[in-house]
Amino acid sequence: MAANEIQHYPCSSCGADLLFEPKDGFLTCPYCGHKEAIAAGTEAVEEQSYEQHLQIRPEQMTTLAAGALEVQCQSCGAKSIFTPPEVAGRCDFCGVQIVAQPKSADPILTPSAVLPFAVTQQQATGELRNWLSTRWFAPNGLKYFAQPDAIQGVYLPFWTYDTSTTTSYEGHRGEYYYVTETYTERDAQGREVQRTRQVRHTRWYPASGTVIGSFDDVLIPATLSLSPDRLTSLEPWDLEALRSYDPAYLSGFKAQRYQVDLAGGFERAKEVIAPAIDASIRQDIGGDEQMIESASTNYSDVTFKHLLLPVYAGAYRYNGKPYQIMVNGRTGEIQGERPYSFWKIALLVLLILVFVAILLIAFSGR
Ligand SMILES: [Zn+2]
Ligand SMILES: [Zn+2]
């Protein structure tokens, strides 16, 4: 297939483009309903060597699908990848209309695996309508999200890392001991009396050693378009349902290009596992209190996977600020920030004041 040819999945009965159907995981014809199975990747999703991919070679790179296009949002910088007949439309992350012309997508590090959508756009929009109907004081403009196309299915990029760690540390172990002190105070009759009390002290001993650790599938977002907290709140992901990557899963969906590269993601992973290493050092030191003066960690057997995880995302601009809504494409769970309408709250406060004033007048008139 030539590089500029678009990857199509033509329907064998009517020739239209087959799209991935989250309901059953088949490629499905939107016109005649014909279904085709996506060839099950028989090989297990493989961990890849981190070291071997830091110096990226062309054969490790791929465009997500033949003929894929890429467009960058002029407002927030998010890069979306899609195949025609999908269009750029509005930015899913900040809500502005994308005006840039799409260009051929640059290759990216080949994804190891994809978690296919299991929730349809219709279901996600339905969940979102329910959610909106329970938001008091949301500005009326938020009803934008009730429109059928307000949220779009987009695969978000993630990295996962496995690593073994060996950490040498130096510090101190603190052990408590108690000293009996005497002191004087006045009793109820005002007489001075001698009393004793136990006072806790800490004796510090030097401590040093080595701890080892092993970490599996540390999940790190590779997108900067959504806040890390928001992404964390979309968890858990049923990663046991991952499939080997096949461009067919993208048919009818967009994907986002990773904005955090492989090495940058690993630096973030180190931060995520640091508290666990810290805890094992403290356990190794023992005693009642611990001080860690220095610790140096060696990371070995580092492997990674590049994953695409499914969300429906949309953004709504209110007072010039974007508000993002995300729906987990596996569970339908909604995460979103919501603006409060100043006018709706002001109106309620006013109503309460009027009500109180009426009560006051009624009672003072008696
Ligand atoms: Zn068809
Ligand atoms: Zn944007």
Short mmCIF file of C-alpha atoms and ligand atoms in Angstrom, two decimals:
data_model
loop_
_atom_site.label_atom_id
_atom_site.label_comp_id
_atom_site.label_asym_id
_atom_site.label_seq_id
_atom_site.Cartn_x
_atom_site.Cartn_y
_atom_site.Cartn_z
CA MET A 1 0.00 0.00 0.00
CA ALA A 2 1.41 3.38 -0.95
CA ALA A 3 2.03 5.76 1.93
CA ASN A 4 -0.43 8.33 0.64
CA GLU A 5 -3.22 5.81 0.18
CA ILE A 6 -5.92 5.90 2.80
CA GLN A 7 -6.54 2.71 4.68
CA HIS A 8 -10.13 1.71 4.04
CA TYR A 9 -12.15 -1.20 5.33
CA PRO A 10 -14.67 -1.51 2.50
CA CYS A 11 -17.93 -3.35 3.14
CA SER A 12 -17.92 -6.53 1.08
CA SER A 13 -21.62 -6.24 0.34
CA CYS A 14 -22.09 -2.51 -0.43
CA GLY A 15 -18.60 -0.97 -0.57
CA ALA A 16 -19.12 1.69 2.12
CA ASP A 17 -16.47 2.20 4.81
CA LEU A 18 -16.80 -0.17 7.76
CA LEU A 19 -16.54 1.50 11.17
CA PHE A 20 -15.54 0.00 14.51
CA GLU A 21 -18.70 -0.78 16.53
CA PRO A 22 -18.15 -0.60 20.31
CA LYS A 23 -21.24 -2.70 21.05
CA ASP A 24 -19.77 -5.93 19.73
CA GLY A 25 -16.22 -5.06 18.66
CA PHE A 26 -16.88 -5.83 14.99
CA LEU A 27 -16.17 -3.66 11.98
CA THR A 28 -19.69 -2.72 10.96
CA CYS A 29 -21.23 -1.16 7.88
CA PRO A 30 -23.29 1.90 8.90
CA TYR A 31 -25.48 1.44 5.79
CA CYS A 32 -26.24 -2.25 5.35
CA GLY A 33 -25.21 -3.59 8.77
CA HIS A 34 -22.69 -6.08 7.38
CA LYS A 35 -20.15 -7.13 10.03
CA GLU A 36 -16.55 -8.30 9.82
CA ALA A 37 -14.42 -9.52 12.70
CA ILE A 38 -11.09 -7.82 13.38
CA ALA A 39 -8.40 -10.48 13.08
CA ALA A 40 -7.66 -11.40 16.68
CA GLY A 41 -4.02 -10.64 17.39
CA THR A 42 -2.95 -14.04 18.66
CA GLU A 43 0.34 -12.84 20.10
CA ALA A 44 0.18 -11.53 23.65
CA VAL A 45 0.74 -7.80 24.06
CA GLU A 46 4.49 -7.57 24.34
CA GLU A 47 6.59 -5.50 26.65
CA GLN A 48 9.27 -3.64 24.70
CA SER A 49 12.79 -2.80 25.76
CA TYR A 50 13.08 0.78 26.97
CA GLU A 51 16.80 1.02 26.17
CA GLN A 52 16.33 -0.19 22.59
CA HIS A 53 13.68 2.41 21.89
CA LEU A 54 15.42 5.48 23.30
CA GLN A 55 17.42 5.69 20.10
CA ILE A 56 14.41 5.47 17.84
CA ARG A 57 14.90 3.65 14.58
CA PRO A 58 12.56 4.13 11.61
CA GLU A 59 11.27 0.54 11.76
CA GLN A 60 9.90 1.16 15.27
CA MET A 61 7.80 4.00 13.98
CA THR A 62 4.46 3.88 12.28
CA THR A 63 1.62 6.07 11.19
CA LEU A 64 -1.43 4.96 13.16
CA ALA A 65 -3.20 4.05 9.93
CA ALA A 66 -2.26 4.35 6.28
CA GLY A 67 -3.18 7.79 4.98
CA ALA A 68 -3.85 9.11 8.48
CA LEU A 69 -4.06 12.87 8.80
CA GLU A 70 -2.91 15.00 11.68
CA VAL A 71 -4.00 18.43 12.75
CA GLN A 72 -2.82 20.67 15.57
CA CYS A 73 -5.21 22.84 17.52
CA GLN A 74 -4.11 26.46 17.13
CA SER A 75 -5.41 27.24 20.62
CA CYS A 76 -4.24 24.45 22.98
CA GLY A 77 -1.68 22.66 20.81
CA ALA A 78 -3.33 19.20 21.01
CA LYS A 79 -2.55 17.04 17.99
CA SER A 80 -5.33 14.81 16.71
CA ILE A 81 -4.84 11.97 14.26
CA PHE A 82 -7.70 10.64 12.17
CA THR A 83 -8.41 9.02 8.85
CA PRO A 84 -10.82 10.44 6.29
CA PRO A 85 -13.79 10.69 6.15
CA GLU A 86 -13.37 11.87 9.77
CA VAL A 87 -12.75 15.63 9.95
CA ALA A 88 -10.90 17.84 12.44
CA GLY A 89 -13.99 19.79 13.51
CA ARG A 90 -13.89 21.31 16.97
CA CYS A 91 -10.96 20.63 19.26
CA ASP A 92 -12.04 17.90 21.71
CA PHE A 93 -9.88 19.39 24.45
CA CYS A 94 -10.52 23.15 24.35
CA GLY A 95 -13.63 23.56 22.22
CA VAL A 96 -12.34 25.93 19.53
CA GLN A 97 -13.03 25.28 15.88
CA ILE A 98 -9.85 23.97 14.27
CA VAL A 99 -8.98 26.00 11.20
CA ALA A 100 -5.56 24.54 10.34
CA GLN A 101 -5.36 22.29 7.30
CA PRO A 102 -4.70 18.66 8.24
CA LYS A 103 -1.40 17.25 7.00
CA SER A 104 -0.16 13.68 6.63
CA ALA A 105 0.41 12.26 10.10
CA ASP A 106 4.04 11.93 11.11
CA PRO A 107 5.04 8.46 12.27
CA ILE A 108 4.94 7.74 15.98
CA LEU A 109 6.31 4.93 18.07
CA THR A 110 4.08 2.01 17.17
CA PRO A 111 1.40 1.37 19.81
CA SER A 112 1.70 -2.04 21.47
CA ALA A 113 -1.94 -2.30 22.29
CA VAL A 114 -5.33 -0.66 22.23
CA LEU A 115 -8.27 -0.89 24.59
CA PRO A 116 -11.20 -0.79 22.15
CA PHE A 117 -14.26 1.38 22.80
CA ALA A 118 -17.04 -0.57 24.53
CA VAL A 119 -19.45 2.37 24.97
CA THR A 120 -21.09 3.87 21.89
CA GLN A 121 -21.23 7.59 21.26
CA GLN A 122 -25.01 7.40 21.71
CA GLN A 123 -24.66 5.73 25.12
CA ALA A 124 -21.98 8.22 26.18
CA THR A 125 -24.18 11.16 25.15
CA GLY A 126 -27.10 9.62 27.07
CA GLU A 127 -24.98 9.28 30.22
CA LEU A 128 -23.87 12.86 29.76
CA ARG A 129 -27.47 14.13 29.50
CA ASN A 130 -28.34 12.41 32.78
CA TRP A 131 -25.29 13.89 34.40
CA LEU A 132 -26.12 17.39 33.14
CA SER A 133 -29.68 17.15 34.45
CA THR A 134 -28.33 16.76 37.99
CA ARG A 135 -26.01 19.78 37.80
CA TRP A 136 -27.62 22.69 39.56
CA PHE A 137 -26.44 26.18 38.71
CA ALA A 138 -24.74 25.02 35.55
CA PRO A 139 -25.01 27.72 32.91
CA ASN A 140 -27.55 27.00 30.22
CA GLY A 141 -24.72 26.89 27.69
CA LEU A 142 -23.61 23.62 29.28
CA LYS A 143 -26.59 22.08 27.51
CA TYR A 144 -24.23 22.18 24.53
CA PHE A 145 -23.08 18.77 25.74
CA ALA A 146 -26.53 17.30 25.19
CA GLN A 147 -25.98 17.65 21.43
CA PRO A 148 -25.19 14.40 19.67
CA ASP A 149 -21.77 15.52 18.40
CA ALA A 150 -20.55 17.48 21.41
CA ILE A 151 -18.28 14.67 22.54
CA GLN A 152 -16.09 12.66 20.21
CA GLY A 153 -14.45 9.29 20.61
CA VAL A 154 -10.69 9.74 20.85
CA TYR A 155 -7.96 7.29 21.81
CA LEU A 156 -5.61 8.86 24.34
CA PRO A 157 -1.94 7.86 24.47
CA PHE A 158 -0.45 6.30 27.61
CA TRP A 159 2.83 4.62 28.50
CA THR A 160 3.21 1.80 30.97
CA TYR A 161 6.57 0.86 32.44
CA ASP A 162 7.93 -2.18 34.21
CA THR A 163 11.20 -1.87 36.08
CA SER A 164 13.35 -3.48 38.76
CA THR A 165 14.99 -1.09 41.20
CA THR A 166 18.04 -1.33 43.43
CA THR A 167 18.39 1.55 45.88
CA SER A 168 21.41 2.22 48.11
CA TYR A 169 20.67 4.54 50.97
CA GLU A 170 22.23 6.21 53.99
CA GLY A 171 20.31 7.53 56.92
CA HIS A 172 19.60 7.21 60.60
CA ARG A 173 17.38 5.01 62.73
CA GLY A 174 15.71 6.71 65.67
CA GLU A 175 14.84 4.70 68.77
CA TYR A 176 12.70 6.05 71.55
CA TYR A 177 13.74 5.92 75.18
CA TYR A 178 12.07 7.38 78.22
CA VAL A 179 13.57 9.41 81.06
CA THR A 180 11.86 10.00 84.37
CA GLU A 181 11.86 13.68 85.24
CA THR A 182 10.80 15.30 88.48
CA TYR A 183 8.99 18.58 88.54
CA THR A 184 7.08 20.64 91.07
CA GLU A 185 3.59 21.98 90.88
CA ARG A 186 1.01 23.35 93.31
CA ASP A 187 -1.78 21.09 94.48
CA ALA A 188 -5.37 22.10 95.12
CA GLN A 189 -4.42 23.60 98.52
CA GLY A 190 -1.64 25.68 96.93
CA ARG A 191 1.21 23.63 98.38
CA GLU A 192 4.28 22.83 96.30
CA VAL A 193 4.53 19.08 95.56
CA GLN A 194 7.11 17.02 93.71
CA ARG A 195 5.84 14.85 90.90
CA THR A 196 7.47 12.66 88.24
CA ARG A 197 6.74 12.14 84.59
CA GLN A 198 8.07 10.00 81.71
CA VAL A 199 9.61 12.07 78.92
CA ARG A 200 10.27 10.57 75.49
CA HIS A 201 13.62 11.09 73.77
CA THR A 202 15.04 9.74 70.51
CA ARG A 203 18.49 8.24 70.14
CA TRP A 204 19.80 8.19 66.55
CA TYR A 205 21.99 5.45 65.05
CA PRO A 206 23.54 5.55 61.58
CA ALA A 207 21.86 3.17 59.12
CA SER A 208 22.65 2.24 55.53
CA GLY A 209 21.75 -0.53 53.16
CA THR A 210 20.22 -1.59 49.88
CA VAL A 211 16.60 -2.31 49.02
CA ILE A 212 15.27 -3.87 45.85
CA GLY A 213 11.87 -3.37 44.25
CA SER A 214 9.89 -4.53 41.27
CA PHE A 215 7.19 -2.47 39.55
CA ASP A 216 4.69 -3.65 36.97
CA ASP A 217 2.57 -1.62 34.53
CA VAL A 218 3.06 1.85 36.00
CA LEU A 219 0.53 3.79 33.91
CA ILE A 220 1.59 7.28 32.77
CA PRO A 221 -0.53 9.58 30.60
CA ALA A 222 1.28 10.72 27.46
CA THR A 223 -1.15 13.58 26.82
CA LEU A 224 -0.83 17.11 28.14
CA SER A 225 -4.31 18.13 26.95
CA LEU A 226 -6.08 16.93 30.08
CA SER A 227 -5.13 17.45 33.71
CA PRO A 228 -3.32 14.48 35.31
CA ASP A 229 -5.88 14.49 38.16
CA ARG A 230 -8.75 14.23 35.72
CA LEU A 231 -7.03 11.37 33.90
CA THR A 232 -6.38 9.57 37.17
CA SER A 233 -10.04 9.87 38.10
CA LEU A 234 -10.97 7.98 34.91
CA GLU A 235 -9.19 4.91 36.30
CA PRO A 236 -9.39 2.00 36.71
CA TRP A 237 -8.90 0.75 33.15
CA ASP A 238 -9.52 -2.94 32.49
CA LEU A 239 -6.08 -3.39 30.97
CA GLU A 240 -6.58 -7.17 30.89
CA ALA A 241 -8.87 -6.52 27.89
CA LEU A 242 -6.06 -4.90 25.83
CA ARG A 243 -5.77 -6.04 22.21
CA SER A 244 -2.73 -6.00 19.98
CA TYR A 245 -2.78 -2.79 18.00
CA ASP A 246 -4.67 -2.90 14.71
CA PRO A 247 -5.60 0.26 12.75
CA ALA A 248 -9.10 -1.20 12.33
CA TYR A 249 -9.92 -0.15 15.91
CA LEU A 250 -9.42 3.47 14.84
CA SER A 251 -11.97 3.30 12.03
CA GLY A 252 -14.48 6.02 12.93
CA PHE A 253 -12.46 7.38 15.87
CA LYS A 254 -9.68 9.87 16.41
CA ALA A 255 -6.45 9.34 18.27
CA GLN A 256 -4.19 11.80 19.98
CA ARG A 257 -0.46 11.91 19.32
CA TYR A 258 1.65 11.47 22.46
CA GLN A 259 2.95 14.77 23.83
CA VAL A 260 5.11 13.17 26.53
CA ASP A 261 7.85 11.10 24.90
CA LEU A 262 9.14 7.72 26.04
CA ALA A 263 11.95 9.15 28.19
CA GLY A 264 9.78 11.92 29.63
CA GLY A 265 7.16 9.34 30.59
CA PHE A 266 9.77 7.26 32.41
CA GLU A 267 10.90 10.29 34.43
CA ARG A 268 7.27 10.67 35.51
CA ALA A 269 7.10 6.94 36.33
CA LYS A 270 10.13 7.37 38.64
CA GLU A 271 8.18 10.02 40.56
CA VAL A 272 5.19 7.70 40.81
CA ILE A 273 7.19 4.81 42.27
CA ALA A 274 9.38 6.99 44.53
CA PRO A 275 7.02 6.83 47.56
CA ALA A 276 7.06 3.01 47.43
CA ILE A 277 10.87 2.98 47.39
CA ASP A 278 10.89 5.47 50.25
CA ALA A 279 8.56 3.22 52.26
CA SER A 280 10.74 0.16 51.73
CA ILE A 281 13.84 2.10 52.84
CA ARG A 282 12.03 3.13 56.04
CA GLN A 283 11.02 -0.45 56.67
CA ASP A 284 14.61 -1.57 56.13
CA ILE A 285 15.95 1.05 58.57
CA GLY A 286 13.40 0.02 61.19
CA GLY A 287 13.25 1.63 64.63
CA ASP A 288 10.66 4.17 65.72
CA GLU A 289 11.65 6.97 63.33
CA GLN A 290 13.78 7.13 60.24
CA MET A 291 15.85 9.81 58.53
CA ILE A 292 16.90 9.26 54.91
CA GLU A 293 19.92 11.41 54.07
CA SER A 294 20.65 10.04 50.63
CA ALA A 295 19.27 7.41 48.31
CA SER A 296 20.35 6.47 44.83
CA THR A 297 18.30 4.16 42.65
CA ASN A 298 19.40 2.05 39.74
CA TYR A 299 16.62 1.07 37.32
CA SER A 300 17.11 -2.18 35.43
CA ASP A 301 15.10 -4.43 33.11
CA VAL A 302 13.03 -1.44 32.04
CA THR A 303 10.30 -2.32 29.57
CA PHE A 304 7.37 -0.33 28.31
CA LYS A 305 4.17 -0.47 26.35
CA HIS A 306 2.58 2.32 24.34
CA LEU A 307 -1.18 2.07 24.83
CA LEU A 308 -4.21 3.79 23.36
CA LEU A 309 -7.14 4.09 25.79
CA PRO A 310 -10.66 5.15 24.77
CA VAL A 311 -12.46 8.29 25.96
CA TYR A 312 -15.23 10.48 24.65
CA ALA A 313 -14.02 14.02 25.10
CA GLY A 314 -15.50 17.42 24.53
CA ALA A 315 -14.93 20.96 25.68
CA TYR A 316 -17.24 23.86 26.29
CA ARG A 317 -16.09 27.45 26.44
CA TYR A 318 -17.68 29.57 29.15
CA ASN A 319 -16.47 33.12 29.85
CA GLY A 320 -13.56 32.41 27.53
CA LYS A 321 -12.39 29.44 29.59
CA PRO A 322 -12.61 25.84 28.37
CA TYR A 323 -14.42 23.26 30.50
CA GLN A 324 -13.61 19.67 29.65
CA ILE A 325 -15.87 16.67 29.90
CA MET A 326 -14.60 13.13 29.56
CA VAL A 327 -16.45 9.85 29.42
CA ASN A 328 -14.57 6.61 29.99
CA GLY A 329 -15.03 4.68 26.70
CA ARG A 330 -15.12 1.35 28.57
CA THR A 331 -17.40 2.10 31.52
CA GLY A 332 -19.36 5.26 30.61
CA GLU A 333 -18.13 6.97 33.78
CA ILE A 334 -18.13 10.75 33.47
CA GLN A 335 -15.45 13.13 34.69
CA GLY A 336 -15.92 16.79 34.17
CA GLU A 337 -15.48 20.17 35.65
CA ARG A 338 -18.48 22.38 35.54
CA PRO A 339 -18.81 26.10 35.63
CA TYR A 340 -21.31 27.72 37.98
CA SER A 341 -23.63 30.28 36.52
CA PHE A 342 -23.24 33.52 38.44
CA TRP A 343 -26.72 34.65 37.37
CA LYS A 344 -28.48 31.47 38.44
CA ILE A 345 -26.89 31.65 41.91
CA ALA A 346 -27.56 35.42 42.17
CA LEU A 347 -31.20 34.80 41.25
CA LEU A 348 -31.60 32.14 43.95
CA VAL A 349 -29.99 34.39 46.60
CA LEU A 350 -32.35 37.19 45.55
CA LEU A 351 -35.39 34.90 45.83
CA ILE A 352 -34.34 33.86 49.34
CA LEU A 353 -33.90 37.51 50.37
CA VAL A 354 -37.35 38.41 49.02
CA PHE A 355 -38.86 35.44 50.86
CA VAL A 356 -37.18 36.50 54.14
CA ALA A 357 -38.35 40.09 53.61
CA ILE A 358 -41.94 38.90 53.09
CA LEU A 359 -41.76 36.86 56.31
CA LEU A 360 -40.39 39.83 58.25
CA ILE A 361 -43.13 42.12 56.98
CA ALA A 362 -45.81 39.50 57.73
CA PHE A 363 -44.59 38.99 61.31
CA SER A 364 -43.90 42.65 62.12
CA GLY A 365 -47.44 43.50 60.98
CA ARG A 366 -49.04 41.44 63.80
ZN ZN B 1 -22.50 -2.34 3.61
ZN ZN B 2 -7.60 22.78 21.46
#
